[in-house]
Amino acid sequence: MICSKCGAAVGAGARFCAVCGAALEAPAGGVPPAQPGMPPPAPPMGYAPLPMRSRLQNHLRTLGILWVILGVYRLLGWMFALPFMGGFFGGMGRGWGHGMMYGPFGHGDVPFNHSWMATLIPMITLMVVLMAGFSFLVGYALLTHQSWGRILAIIAAVLTLLKFPLGTALAIYTLWVLLPADSAAEYERIAP
């Protein structure tokens, strides 16, 4: 044993240090501390050290959750914008693009028809739903460690880079986590 006060070597079973006279405490759990030049003692029975988590494992769950949140954000954003778009392009209540268009925000009649603009609303809705579904798929693949999830997430990150600010931030984070070569090898190990 070693004295905790002066650092002098003390014989096993001694209760006081021979150099400074300090009382020696028995180590917790009955396991003696490591001696200089000796290997560390074995852990007590039933003790299993926690495995070390890698960089990829630390970020993969967060990344999957953020992709799901991006999908929800896309859907909710369009659901809030849709009534304004329908009102702005006219025909709310009579079907999009039919008859006279009421001016922006419902002020007066506008003597021309914007039916071609009103047809954009279903197309934009379809695109938003597809993009949100794509985000959900990426999140699912990362959360469940699908073998194709890493490549899909990298493709989604590249496509999302220009969606400033949230899409850009998530894309950079995704590429930072998944693009390194050691991340590729580790993802292959944890994929089912």
JSON list of C-alpha atoms in Angstrom, two decimals:
[
{"chain": "A", "resi": 1, "resn": "MET", "atom": "CA", "xyz": [0.00, 0.00, 0.00]},
{"chain": "A", "resi": 2, "resn": "ILE", "atom": "CA", "xyz": [0.94, 3.66, -0.33]},
{"chain": "A", "resi": 3, "resn": "CYS", "atom": "CA", "xyz": [0.31, 6.36, 2.26]},
{"chain": "A", "resi": 4, "resn": "SER", "atom": "CA", "xyz": [-2.13, 8.95, 0.97]},
{"chain": "A", "resi": 5, "resn": "LYS", "atom": "CA", "xyz": [-0.46, 11.72, 3.05]},
{"chain": "A", "resi": 6, "resn": "CYS", "atom": "CA", "xyz": [3.25, 11.35, 2.28]},
{"chain": "A", "resi": 7, "resn": "GLY", "atom": "CA", "xyz": [3.32, 8.76, -0.56]},
{"chain": "A", "resi": 8, "resn": "ALA", "atom": "CA", "xyz": [5.62, 6.37, 1.30]},
{"chain": "A", "resi": 9, "resn": "ALA", "atom": "CA", "xyz": [5.28, 2.63, 0.69]},
{"chain": "A", "resi": 10, "resn": "VAL", "atom": "CA", "xyz": [3.61, 0.88, 3.61]},
{"chain": "A", "resi": 11, "resn": "GLY", "atom": "CA", "xyz": [3.46, -2.84, 4.24]},
{"chain": "A", "resi": 12, "resn": "ALA", "atom": "CA", "xyz": [0.21, -4.70, 3.58]},
{"chain": "A", "resi": 13, "resn": "GLY", "atom": "CA", "xyz": [-2.08, -4.81, 6.60]},
{"chain": "A", "resi": 14, "resn": "ALA", "atom": "CA", "xyz": [-0.46, -1.81, 8.34]},
{"chain": "A", "resi": 15, "resn": "ARG", "atom": "CA", "xyz": [-2.88, 0.61, 10.00]},
{"chain": "A", "resi": 16, "resn": "PHE", "atom": "CA", "xyz": [-0.47, 3.58, 10.31]},
{"chain": "A", "resi": 17, "resn": "CYS", "atom": "CA", "xyz": [2.26, 5.00, 8.07]},
{"chain": "A", "resi": 18, "resn": "ALA", "atom": "CA", "xyz": [5.75, 4.33, 9.44]},
{"chain": "A", "resi": 19, "resn": "VAL", "atom": "CA", "xyz": [7.09, 7.63, 7.98]},
{"chain": "A", "resi": 20, "resn": "CYS", "atom": "CA", "xyz": [4.42, 10.25, 8.87]},
{"chain": "A", "resi": 21, "resn": "GLY", "atom": "CA", "xyz": [2.21, 8.31, 11.28]},
{"chain": "A", "resi": 22, "resn": "ALA", "atom": "CA", "xyz": [-1.05, 8.98, 9.35]},
{"chain": "A", "resi": 23, "resn": "ALA", "atom": "CA", "xyz": [-3.87, 6.53, 9.79]},
{"chain": "A", "resi": 24, "resn": "LEU", "atom": "CA", "xyz": [-4.34, 4.34, 6.74]},
{"chain": "A", "resi": 25, "resn": "GLU", "atom": "CA", "xyz": [-7.86, 3.68, 5.53]},
{"chain": "A", "resi": 26, "resn": "ALA", "atom": "CA", "xyz": [-8.91, 0.40, 4.11]},
{"chain": "A", "resi": 27, "resn": "PRO", "atom": "CA", "xyz": [-9.85, 0.81, 0.45]},
{"chain": "A", "resi": 28, "resn": "ALA", "atom": "CA", "xyz": [-13.56, 0.67, -0.41]},
{"chain": "A", "resi": 29, "resn": "GLY", "atom": "CA", "xyz": [-14.81, -2.72, -1.50]},
{"chain": "A", "resi": 30, "resn": "GLY", "atom": "CA", "xyz": [-11.75, -4.46, -0.09]},
{"chain": "A", "resi": 31, "resn": "VAL", "atom": "CA", "xyz": [-9.74, -3.96, -3.29]},
{"chain": "A", "resi": 32, "resn": "PRO", "atom": "CA", "xyz": [-6.27, -2.58, -2.58]},
{"chain": "A", "resi": 33, "resn": "PRO", "atom": "CA", "xyz": [-5.05, 0.38, -4.67]},
{"chain": "A", "resi": 34, "resn": "ALA", "atom": "CA", "xyz": [-2.53, -0.19, -7.43]},
{"chain": "A", "resi": 35, "resn": "GLN", "atom": "CA", "xyz": [1.07, -0.62, -6.35]},
{"chain": "A", "resi": 36, "resn": "PRO", "atom": "CA", "xyz": [3.87, 1.03, -8.30]},
{"chain": "A", "resi": 37, "resn": "GLY", "atom": "CA", "xyz": [5.06, -1.36, -10.99]},
{"chain": "A", "resi": 38, "resn": "MET", "atom": "CA", "xyz": [2.09, -3.69, -10.44]},
{"chain": "A", "resi": 39, "resn": "PRO", "atom": "CA", "xyz": [-0.90, -4.17, -12.74]},
{"chain": "A", "resi": 40, "resn": "PRO", "atom": "CA", "xyz": [-4.16, -2.59, -11.54]},
{"chain": "A", "resi": 41, "resn": "PRO", "atom": "CA", "xyz": [-6.39, -4.86, -9.47]},
{"chain": "A", "resi": 42, "resn": "ALA", "atom": "CA", "xyz": [-9.23, -6.74, -11.11]},
{"chain": "A", "resi": 43, "resn": "PRO", "atom": "CA", "xyz": [-12.68, -5.16, -10.71]},
{"chain": "A", "resi": 44, "resn": "PRO", "atom": "CA", "xyz": [-15.03, -6.75, -8.16]},
{"chain": "A", "resi": 45, "resn": "MET", "atom": "CA", "xyz": [-17.33, -9.55, -9.30]},
{"chain": "A", "resi": 46, "resn": "GLY", "atom": "CA", "xyz": [-20.46, -8.41, -11.14]},
{"chain": "A", "resi": 47, "resn": "TYR", "atom": "CA", "xyz": [-18.88, -5.14, -12.28]},
{"chain": "A", "resi": 48, "resn": "ALA", "atom": "CA", "xyz": [-18.79, -4.53, -16.02]},
{"chain": "A", "resi": 49, "resn": "PRO", "atom": "CA", "xyz": [-17.19, -1.34, -17.30]},
{"chain": "A", "resi": 50, "resn": "LEU", "atom": "CA", "xyz": [-19.28, 0.74, -19.69]},
{"chain": "A", "resi": 51, "resn": "PRO", "atom": "CA", "xyz": [-18.20, 0.36, -23.31]},
{"chain": "A", "resi": 52, "resn": "MET", "atom": "CA", "xyz": [-16.65, 3.44, -24.83]},
{"chain": "A", "resi": 53, "resn": "ARG", "atom": "CA", "xyz": [-18.94, 5.09, -27.36]},
{"chain": "A", "resi": 54, "resn": "SER", "atom": "CA", "xyz": [-17.45, 6.33, -30.57]},
{"chain": "A", "resi": 55, "resn": "ARG", "atom": "CA", "xyz": [-17.98, 9.70, -32.23]},
{"chain": "A", "resi": 56, "resn": "LEU", "atom": "CA", "xyz": [-20.51, 8.21, -34.65]},
{"chain": "A", "resi": 57, "resn": "GLN", "atom": "CA", "xyz": [-22.54, 6.51, -31.91]},
{"chain": "A", "resi": 58, "resn": "ASN", "atom": "CA", "xyz": [-22.60, 9.73, -29.88]},
{"chain": "A", "resi": 59, "resn": "HIS", "atom": "CA", "xyz": [-24.18, 11.68, -32.75]},
{"chain": "A", "resi": 60, "resn": "LEU", "atom": "CA", "xyz": [-26.22, 9.13, -34.74]},
{"chain": "A", "resi": 61, "resn": "ARG", "atom": "CA", "xyz": [-29.36, 9.18, -32.57]},
{"chain": "A", "resi": 62, "resn": "THR", "atom": "CA", "xyz": [-29.38, 12.99, -32.42]},
{"chain": "A", "resi": 63, "resn": "LEU", "atom": "CA", "xyz": [-28.94, 13.16, -36.17]},
{"chain": "A", "resi": 64, "resn": "GLY", "atom": "CA", "xyz": [-31.88, 10.82, -36.80]},
{"chain": "A", "resi": 65, "resn": "ILE", "atom": "CA", "xyz": [-34.15, 12.80, -34.46]},
{"chain": "A", "resi": 66, "resn": "LEU", "atom": "CA", "xyz": [-33.17, 16.07, -36.16]},
{"chain": "A", "resi": 67, "resn": "TRP", "atom": "CA", "xyz": [-34.09, 14.68, -39.59]},
{"chain": "A", "resi": 68, "resn": "VAL", "atom": "CA", "xyz": [-37.51, 13.66, -38.29]},
{"chain": "A", "resi": 69, "resn": "ILE", "atom": "CA", "xyz": [-37.96, 17.13, -36.78]},
{"chain": "A", "resi": 70, "resn": "LEU", "atom": "CA", "xyz": [-37.04, 18.69, -40.14]},
{"chain": "A", "resi": 71, "resn": "GLY", "atom": "CA", "xyz": [-39.80, 16.65, -41.80]},
{"chain": "A", "resi": 72, "resn": "VAL", "atom": "CA", "xyz": [-42.34, 17.82, -39.23]},
{"chain": "A", "resi": 73, "resn": "TYR", "atom": "CA", "xyz": [-41.13, 21.42, -39.65]},
{"chain": "A", "resi": 74, "resn": "ARG", "atom": "CA", "xyz": [-41.62, 21.22, -43.42]},
{"chain": "A", "resi": 75, "resn": "LEU", "atom": "CA", "xyz": [-45.17, 19.90, -43.09]},
{"chain": "A", "resi": 76, "resn": "LEU", "atom": "CA", "xyz": [-46.20, 22.37, -40.40]},
{"chain": "A", "resi": 77, "resn": "GLY", "atom": "CA", "xyz": [-44.69, 25.31, -42.27]},
{"chain": "A", "resi": 78, "resn": "TRP", "atom": "CA", "xyz": [-46.67, 24.49, -45.40]},
{"chain": "A", "resi": 79, "resn": "MET", "atom": "CA", "xyz": [-49.87, 23.86, -43.42]},
{"chain": "A", "resi": 80, "resn": "PHE", "atom": "CA", "xyz": [-49.60, 27.39, -42.01]},
{"chain": "A", "resi": 81, "resn": "ALA", "atom": "CA", "xyz": [-48.73, 28.91, -45.41]},
{"chain": "A", "resi": 82, "resn": "LEU", "atom": "CA", "xyz": [-51.42, 27.07, -47.40]},
{"chain": "A", "resi": 83, "resn": "PRO", "atom": "CA", "xyz": [-54.43, 29.22, -46.37]},
{"chain": "A", "resi": 84, "resn": "PHE", "atom": "CA", "xyz": [-52.53, 32.40, -47.19]},
{"chain": "A", "resi": 85, "resn": "MET", "atom": "CA", "xyz": [-51.42, 31.03, -50.56]},
{"chain": "A", "resi": 86, "resn": "GLY", "atom": "CA", "xyz": [-54.98, 30.00, -51.44]},
{"chain": "A", "resi": 87, "resn": "GLY", "atom": "CA", "xyz": [-56.33, 33.40, -50.41]},
{"chain": "A", "resi": 88, "resn": "PHE", "atom": "CA", "xyz": [-53.59, 35.27, -52.24]},
{"chain": "A", "resi": 89, "resn": "PHE", "atom": "CA", "xyz": [-53.99, 33.39, -55.51]},
{"chain": "A", "resi": 90, "resn": "GLY", "atom": "CA", "xyz": [-57.77, 33.60, -55.34]},
{"chain": "A", "resi": 91, "resn": "GLY", "atom": "CA", "xyz": [-60.70, 31.29, -55.49]},
{"chain": "A", "resi": 92, "resn": "MET", "atom": "CA", "xyz": [-60.84, 30.37, -51.80]},
{"chain": "A", "resi": 93, "resn": "GLY", "atom": "CA", "xyz": [-64.24, 28.87, -51.20]},
{"chain": "A", "resi": 94, "resn": "ARG", "atom": "CA", "xyz": [-65.02, 28.51, -54.92]},
{"chain": "A", "resi": 95, "resn": "GLY", "atom": "CA", "xyz": [-62.13, 26.27, -55.87]},
{"chain": "A", "resi": 96, "resn": "TRP", "atom": "CA", "xyz": [-58.71, 27.53, -56.84]},
{"chain": "A", "resi": 97, "resn": "GLY", "atom": "CA", "xyz": [-58.54, 29.53, -60.01]},
{"chain": "A", "resi": 98, "resn": "HIS", "atom": "CA", "xyz": [-62.27, 29.69, -60.81]},
{"chain": "A", "resi": 99, "resn": "GLY", "atom": "CA", "xyz": [-63.95, 33.02, -61.51]},
{"chain": "A", "resi": 100, "resn": "MET", "atom": "CA", "xyz": [-62.72, 36.42, -60.41]},
{"chain": "A", "resi": 101, "resn": "MET", "atom": "CA", "xyz": [-59.74, 36.66, -58.15]},
{"chain": "A", "resi": 102, "resn": "TYR", "atom": "CA", "xyz": [-60.00, 38.73, -55.03]},
{"chain": "A", "resi": 103, "resn": "GLY", "atom": "CA", "xyz": [-56.96, 40.90, -54.56]},
{"chain": "A", "resi": 104, "resn": "PRO", "atom": "CA", "xyz": [-54.15, 40.18, -52.14]},
{"chain": "A", "resi": 105, "resn": "PHE", "atom": "CA", "xyz": [-55.53, 39.75, -48.63]},
{"chain": "A", "resi": 106, "resn": "GLY", "atom": "CA", "xyz": [-59.15, 40.03, -49.89]},
{"chain": "A", "resi": 107, "resn": "HIS", "atom": "CA", "xyz": [-59.33, 43.70, -50.91]},
{"chain": "A", "resi": 108, "resn": "GLY", "atom": "CA", "xyz": [-61.55, 44.25, -53.94]},
{"chain": "A", "resi": 109, "resn": "ASP", "atom": "CA", "xyz": [-61.98, 42.51, -57.24]},
{"chain": "A", "resi": 110, "resn": "VAL", "atom": "CA", "xyz": [-59.08, 42.01, -59.60]},
{"chain": "A", "resi": 111, "resn": "PRO", "atom": "CA", "xyz": [-60.25, 41.82, -63.23]},
{"chain": "A", "resi": 112, "resn": "PHE", "atom": "CA", "xyz": [-57.97, 38.96, -64.27]},
{"chain": "A", "resi": 113, "resn": "ASN", "atom": "CA", "xyz": [-57.80, 35.29, -63.52]},
{"chain": "A", "resi": 114, "resn": "HIS", "atom": "CA", "xyz": [-54.71, 33.64, -61.98]},
{"chain": "A", "resi": 115, "resn": "SER", "atom": "CA", "xyz": [-55.79, 30.07, -62.50]},
{"chain": "A", "resi": 116, "resn": "TRP", "atom": "CA", "xyz": [-52.31, 29.07, -63.61]},
{"chain": "A", "resi": 117, "resn": "MET", "atom": "CA", "xyz": [-50.93, 30.33, -60.29]},
{"chain": "A", "resi": 118, "resn": "ALA", "atom": "CA", "xyz": [-53.60, 28.48, -58.36]},
{"chain": "A", "resi": 119, "resn": "THR", "atom": "CA", "xyz": [-52.55, 25.22, -60.01]},
{"chain": "A", "resi": 120, "resn": "LEU", "atom": "CA", "xyz": [-49.13, 25.63, -58.42]},
{"chain": "A", "resi": 121, "resn": "ILE", "atom": "CA", "xyz": [-50.57, 25.10, -54.93]},
{"chain": "A", "resi": 122, "resn": "PRO", "atom": "CA", "xyz": [-51.31, 21.36, -55.34]},
{"chain": "A", "resi": 123, "resn": "MET", "atom": "CA", "xyz": [-47.91, 20.85, -56.99]},
{"chain": "A", "resi": 124, "resn": "ILE", "atom": "CA", "xyz": [-46.11, 22.69, -54.18]},
{"chain": "A", "resi": 125, "resn": "THR", "atom": "CA", "xyz": [-48.10, 20.69, -51.63]},
{"chain": "A", "resi": 126, "resn": "LEU", "atom": "CA", "xyz": [-47.04, 17.45, -53.29]},
{"chain": "A", "resi": 127, "resn": "MET", "atom": "CA", "xyz": [-43.39, 18.53, -53.31]},
{"chain": "A", "resi": 128, "resn": "VAL", "atom": "CA", "xyz": [-43.51, 19.53, -49.63]},
{"chain": "A", "resi": 129, "resn": "VAL", "atom": "CA", "xyz": [-45.09, 16.20, -48.66]},
{"chain": "A", "resi": 130, "resn": "LEU", "atom": "CA", "xyz": [-42.46, 14.29, -50.66]},
{"chain": "A", "resi": 131, "resn": "MET", "atom": "CA", "xyz": [-39.61, 16.29, -49.10]},
{"chain": "A", "resi": 132, "resn": "ALA", "atom": "CA", "xyz": [-41.04, 15.75, -45.60]},
{"chain": "A", "resi": 133, "resn": "GLY", "atom": "CA", "xyz": [-41.42, 12.04, -46.33]},
{"chain": "A", "resi": 134, "resn": "PHE", "atom": "CA", "xyz": [-37.80, 11.94, -47.50]},
{"chain": "A", "resi": 135, "resn": "SER", "atom": "CA", "xyz": [-36.71, 13.59, -44.21]},
{"chain": "A", "resi": 136, "resn": "PHE", "atom": "CA", "xyz": [-38.74, 11.04, -42.23]},
{"chain": "A", "resi": 137, "resn": "LEU", "atom": "CA", "xyz": [-37.13, 8.20, -44.19]},
{"chain": "A", "resi": 138, "resn": "VAL", "atom": "CA", "xyz": [-33.62, 9.53, -43.50]},
{"chain": "A", "resi": 139, "resn": "GLY", "atom": "CA", "xyz": [-34.42, 9.91, -39.80]},
{"chain": "A", "resi": 140, "resn": "TYR", "atom": "CA", "xyz": [-35.85, 6.38, -39.63]},
{"chain": "A", "resi": 141, "resn": "ALA", "atom": "CA", "xyz": [-32.82, 4.92, -41.43]},
{"chain": "A", "resi": 142, "resn": "LEU", "atom": "CA", "xyz": [-30.38, 6.59, -39.05]},
{"chain": "A", "resi": 143, "resn": "LEU", "atom": "CA", "xyz": [-32.33, 5.75, -35.90]},
{"chain": "A", "resi": 144, "resn": "THR", "atom": "CA", "xyz": [-32.64, 2.07, -36.86]},
{"chain": "A", "resi": 145, "resn": "HIS", "atom": "CA", "xyz": [-29.10, 1.86, -38.31]},
{"chain": "A", "resi": 146, "resn": "GLN", "atom": "CA", "xyz": [-30.22, 0.65, -41.73]},
{"chain": "A", "resi": 147, "resn": "SER", "atom": "CA", "xyz": [-27.33, -0.32, -44.01]},
{"chain": "A", "resi": 148, "resn": "TRP", "atom": "CA", "xyz": [-28.45, 2.17, -46.68]},
{"chain": "A", "resi": 149, "resn": "GLY", "atom": "CA", "xyz": [-29.09, 4.96, -44.15]},
{"chain": "A", "resi": 150, "resn": "ARG", "atom": "CA", "xyz": [-25.65, 6.55, -44.25]},
{"chain": "A", "resi": 151, "resn": "ILE", "atom": "CA", "xyz": [-25.64, 7.01, -48.04]},
{"chain": "A", "resi": 152, "resn": "LEU", "atom": "CA", "xyz": [-29.24, 8.26, -48.01]},
{"chain": "A", "resi": 153, "resn": "ALA", "atom": "CA", "xyz": [-28.41, 10.77, -45.26]},
{"chain": "A", "resi": 154, "resn": "ILE", "atom": "CA", "xyz": [-25.39, 12.07, -47.19]},
{"chain": "A", "resi": 155, "resn": "ILE", "atom": "CA", "xyz": [-27.53, 12.53, -50.33]},
{"chain": "A", "resi": 156, "resn": "ALA", "atom": "CA", "xyz": [-30.24, 14.27, -48.30]},
{"chain": "A", "resi": 157, "resn": "ALA", "atom": "CA", "xyz": [-27.63, 16.54, -46.69]},
{"chain": "A", "resi": 158, "resn": "VAL", "atom": "CA", "xyz": [-26.25, 17.62, -50.06]},
{"chain": "A", "resi": 159, "resn": "LEU", "atom": "CA", "xyz": [-29.78, 18.33, -51.33]},
{"chain": "A", "resi": 160, "resn": "THR", "atom": "CA", "xyz": [-30.64, 20.28, -48.15]},
{"chain": "A", "resi": 161, "resn": "LEU", "atom": "CA", "xyz": [-27.52, 22.47, -48.05]},
{"chain": "A", "resi": 162, "resn": "LEU", "atom": "CA", "xyz": [-29.28, 25.41, -49.73]},
{"chain": "A", "resi": 163, "resn": "LYS", "atom": "CA", "xyz": [-32.28, 25.44, -47.32]},
{"chain": "A", "resi": 164, "resn": "PHE", "atom": "CA", "xyz": [-30.84, 28.21, -45.15]},
{"chain": "A", "resi": 165, "resn": "PRO", "atom": "CA", "xyz": [-30.65, 28.34, -42.12]},
{"chain": "A", "resi": 166, "resn": "LEU", "atom": "CA", "xyz": [-32.06, 25.11, -40.60]},
{"chain": "A", "resi": 167, "resn": "GLY", "atom": "CA", "xyz": [-31.46, 22.87, -43.60]},
{"chain": "A", "resi": 168, "resn": "THR", "atom": "CA", "xyz": [-27.93, 24.18, -44.04]},
{"chain": "A", "resi": 169, "resn": "ALA", "atom": "CA", "xyz": [-27.08, 23.62, -40.38]},
{"chain": "A", "resi": 170, "resn": "LEU", "atom": "CA", "xyz": [-28.49, 20.09, -40.38]},
{"chain": "A", "resi": 171, "resn": "ALA", "atom": "CA", "xyz": [-26.73, 19.27, -43.67]},
{"chain": "A", "resi": 172, "resn": "ILE", "atom": "CA", "xyz": [-23.36, 20.43, -42.33]},
{"chain": "A", "resi": 173, "resn": "TYR", "atom": "CA", "xyz": [-23.87, 18.45, -39.11]},
{"chain": "A", "resi": 174, "resn": "THR", "atom": "CA", "xyz": [-24.86, 15.34, -41.10]},
{"chain": "A", "resi": 175, "resn": "LEU", "atom": "CA", "xyz": [-21.82, 15.58, -43.37]},
{"chain": "A", "resi": 176, "resn": "TRP", "atom": "CA", "xyz": [-19.53, 16.19, -40.38]},
{"chain": "A", "resi": 177, "resn": "VAL", "atom": "CA", "xyz": [-20.79, 13.04, -38.65]},
{"chain": "A", "resi": 178, "resn": "LEU", "atom": "CA", "xyz": [-21.20, 10.64, -41.59]},
{"chain": "A", "resi": 179, "resn": "LEU", "atom": "CA", "xyz": [-18.66, 11.65, -44.24]},
{"chain": "A", "resi": 180, "resn": "PRO", "atom": "CA", "xyz": [-15.30, 10.61, -42.68]},
{"chain": "A", "resi": 181, "resn": "ALA", "atom": "CA", "xyz": [-13.93, 7.23, -43.74]},
{"chain": "A", "resi": 182, "resn": "ASP", "atom": "CA", "xyz": [-13.81, 5.92, -40.16]},
{"chain": "A", "resi": 183, "resn": "SER", "atom": "CA", "xyz": [-17.53, 6.76, -39.84]},
{"chain": "A", "resi": 184, "resn": "ALA", "atom": "CA", "xyz": [-18.24, 4.66, -42.93]},
{"chain": "A", "resi": 185, "resn": "ALA", "atom": "CA", "xyz": [-16.42, 1.65, -41.48]},
{"chain": "A", "resi": 186, "resn": "GLU", "atom": "CA", "xyz": [-18.08, 2.03, -38.10]},
{"chain": "A", "resi": 187, "resn": "TYR", "atom": "CA", "xyz": [-21.56, 2.50, -39.61]},
{"chain": "A", "resi": 188, "resn": "GLU", "atom": "CA", "xyz": [-21.08, -0.78, -41.52]},
{"chain": "A", "resi": 189, "resn": "ARG", "atom": "CA", "xyz": [-20.24, -2.50, -38.23]},
{"chain": "A", "resi": 190, "resn": "ILE", "atom": "CA", "xyz": [-23.36, -1.30, -36.42]},
{"chain": "A", "resi": 191, "resn": "ALA", "atom": "CA", "xyz": [-25.78, -1.73, -39.36]},
{"chain": "A", "resi": 192, "resn": "PRO", "atom": "CA", "xyz": [-27.89, -4.90, -39.14]}
]
